[in-house]
PDB file of C-alpha atoms in Angstrom:
ATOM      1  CA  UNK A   1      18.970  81.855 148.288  1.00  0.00           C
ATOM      2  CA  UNK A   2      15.653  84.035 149.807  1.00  0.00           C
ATOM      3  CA  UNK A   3      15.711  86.576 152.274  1.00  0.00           C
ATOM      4  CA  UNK A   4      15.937  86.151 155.637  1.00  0.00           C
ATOM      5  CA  UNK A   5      12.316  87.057 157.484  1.00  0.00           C
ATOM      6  CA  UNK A   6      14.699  89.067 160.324  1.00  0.00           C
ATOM      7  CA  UNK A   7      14.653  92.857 160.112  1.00  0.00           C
ATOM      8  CA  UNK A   8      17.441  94.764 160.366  1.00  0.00           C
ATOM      9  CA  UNK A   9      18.992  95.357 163.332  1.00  0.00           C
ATOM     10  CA  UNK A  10      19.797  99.478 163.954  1.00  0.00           C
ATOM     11  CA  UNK A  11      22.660 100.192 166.065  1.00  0.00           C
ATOM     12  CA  UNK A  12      21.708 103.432 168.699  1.00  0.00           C
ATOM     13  CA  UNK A  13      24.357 105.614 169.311  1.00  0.00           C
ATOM     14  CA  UNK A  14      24.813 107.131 172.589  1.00  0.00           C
ATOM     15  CA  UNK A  15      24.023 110.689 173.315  1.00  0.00           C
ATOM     16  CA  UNK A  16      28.130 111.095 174.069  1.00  0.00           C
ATOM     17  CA  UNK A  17      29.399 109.179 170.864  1.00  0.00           C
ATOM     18  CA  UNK A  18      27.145 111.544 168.772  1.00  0.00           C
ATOM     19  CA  UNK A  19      28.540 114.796 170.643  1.00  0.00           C
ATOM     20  CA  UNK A  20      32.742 113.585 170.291  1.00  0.00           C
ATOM     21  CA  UNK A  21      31.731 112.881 166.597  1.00  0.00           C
ATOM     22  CA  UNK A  22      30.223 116.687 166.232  1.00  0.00           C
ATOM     23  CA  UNK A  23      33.181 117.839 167.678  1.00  0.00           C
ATOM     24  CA  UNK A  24      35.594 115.793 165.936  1.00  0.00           C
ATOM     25  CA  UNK A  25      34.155 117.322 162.688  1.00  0.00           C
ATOM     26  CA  UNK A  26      33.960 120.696 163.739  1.00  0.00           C
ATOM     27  CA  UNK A  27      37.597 120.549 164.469  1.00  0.00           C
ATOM     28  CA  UNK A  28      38.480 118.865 161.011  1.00  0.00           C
ATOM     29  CA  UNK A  29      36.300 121.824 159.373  1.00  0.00           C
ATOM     30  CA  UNK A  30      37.881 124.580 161.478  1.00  0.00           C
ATOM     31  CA  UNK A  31      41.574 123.662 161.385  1.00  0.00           C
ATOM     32  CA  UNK A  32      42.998 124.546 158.012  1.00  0.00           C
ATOM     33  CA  UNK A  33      41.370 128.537 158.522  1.00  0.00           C
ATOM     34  CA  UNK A  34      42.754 128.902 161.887  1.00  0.00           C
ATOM     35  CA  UNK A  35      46.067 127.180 160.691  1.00  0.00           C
ATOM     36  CA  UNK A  36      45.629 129.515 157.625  1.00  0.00           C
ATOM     37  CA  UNK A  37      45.161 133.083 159.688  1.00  0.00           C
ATOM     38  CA  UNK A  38      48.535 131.587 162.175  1.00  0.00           C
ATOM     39  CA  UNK A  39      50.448 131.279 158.900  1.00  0.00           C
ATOM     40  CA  UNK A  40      49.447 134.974 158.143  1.00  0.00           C
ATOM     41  CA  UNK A  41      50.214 136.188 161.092  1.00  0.00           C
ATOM     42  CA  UNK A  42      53.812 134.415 161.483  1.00  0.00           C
ATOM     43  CA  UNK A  43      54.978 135.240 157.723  1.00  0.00           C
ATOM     44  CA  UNK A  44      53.541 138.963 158.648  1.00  0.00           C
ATOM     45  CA  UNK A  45      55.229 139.069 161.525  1.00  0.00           C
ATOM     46  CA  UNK A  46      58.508 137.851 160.541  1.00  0.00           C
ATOM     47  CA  UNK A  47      58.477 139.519 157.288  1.00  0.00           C
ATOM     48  CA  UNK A  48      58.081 142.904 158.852  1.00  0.00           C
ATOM     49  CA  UNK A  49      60.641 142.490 161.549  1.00  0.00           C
ATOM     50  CA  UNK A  50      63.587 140.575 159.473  1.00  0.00           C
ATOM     51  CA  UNK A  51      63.148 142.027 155.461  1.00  0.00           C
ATOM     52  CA  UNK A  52      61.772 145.348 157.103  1.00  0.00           C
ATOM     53  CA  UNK A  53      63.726 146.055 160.195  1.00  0.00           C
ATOM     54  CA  UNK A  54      61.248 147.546 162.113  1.00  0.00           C
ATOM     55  CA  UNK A  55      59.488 146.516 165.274  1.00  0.00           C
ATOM     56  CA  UNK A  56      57.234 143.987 165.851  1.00  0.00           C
ATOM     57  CA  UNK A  57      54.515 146.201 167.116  1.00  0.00           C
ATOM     58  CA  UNK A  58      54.436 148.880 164.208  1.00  0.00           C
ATOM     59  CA  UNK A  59      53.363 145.103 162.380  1.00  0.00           C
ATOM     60  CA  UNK A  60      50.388 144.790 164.193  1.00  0.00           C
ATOM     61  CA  UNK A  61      49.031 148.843 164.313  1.00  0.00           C
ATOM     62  CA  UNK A  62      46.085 149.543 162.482  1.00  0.00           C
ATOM     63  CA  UNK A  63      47.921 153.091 161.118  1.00  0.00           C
ATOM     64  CA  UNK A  64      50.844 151.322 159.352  1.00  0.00           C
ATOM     65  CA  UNK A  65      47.888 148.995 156.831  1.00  0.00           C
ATOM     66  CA  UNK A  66      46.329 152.424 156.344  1.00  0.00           C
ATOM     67  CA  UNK A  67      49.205 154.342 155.272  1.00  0.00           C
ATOM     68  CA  UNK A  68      50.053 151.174 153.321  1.00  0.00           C
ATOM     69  CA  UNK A  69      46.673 151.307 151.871  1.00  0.00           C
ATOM     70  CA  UNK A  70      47.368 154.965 150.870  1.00  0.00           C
ATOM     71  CA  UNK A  71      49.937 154.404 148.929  1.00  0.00           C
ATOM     72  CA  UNK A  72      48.958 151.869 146.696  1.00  0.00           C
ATOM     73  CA  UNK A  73      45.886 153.167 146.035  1.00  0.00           C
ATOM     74  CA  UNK A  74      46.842 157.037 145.628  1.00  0.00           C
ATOM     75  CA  UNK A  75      45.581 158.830 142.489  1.00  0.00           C
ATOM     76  CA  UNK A  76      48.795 158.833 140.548  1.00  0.00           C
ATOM     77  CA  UNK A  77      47.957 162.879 139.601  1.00  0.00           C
TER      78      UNK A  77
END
């Protein structure tokens, strides 16, 4: 057999197809963090309401992680 003289034939993509495959791969790179920080939220959420019988709102303050923060990493003195 001998190769055919022809050259290969390229296939052009459209301007759209290229743009819905960019964004199909951006949202198969982005899923499994934003999935990951729901998660986080949800487990802290529930775990801080249902083990810790408090409200959902002290969850969410910015004073509760810091006083949390405090205590763990207090000088034991």
């Amino acid at each position: 057999m001998t190769a055919s003289n022809r050259p290969a034939v390229k296939k052009k993509r459209s301007a759209l197809h290229l743009f819905g495959q960019i964004i199909g791969t951006s949202i198969k790179v982005l899923i499994i963090p934003v999935l990951c920080v729901v998660a986080l939220g949800v487990g802290l959420a529930l775990g801080y309401t249902v083990l810790g019988d408090r409200e959902l709102s002290e969850a969410f303050d910015v004073n509760t992680w810091k006083h949390m923060y405090d205590l763990v990493f207090a000088n034991g003195n």
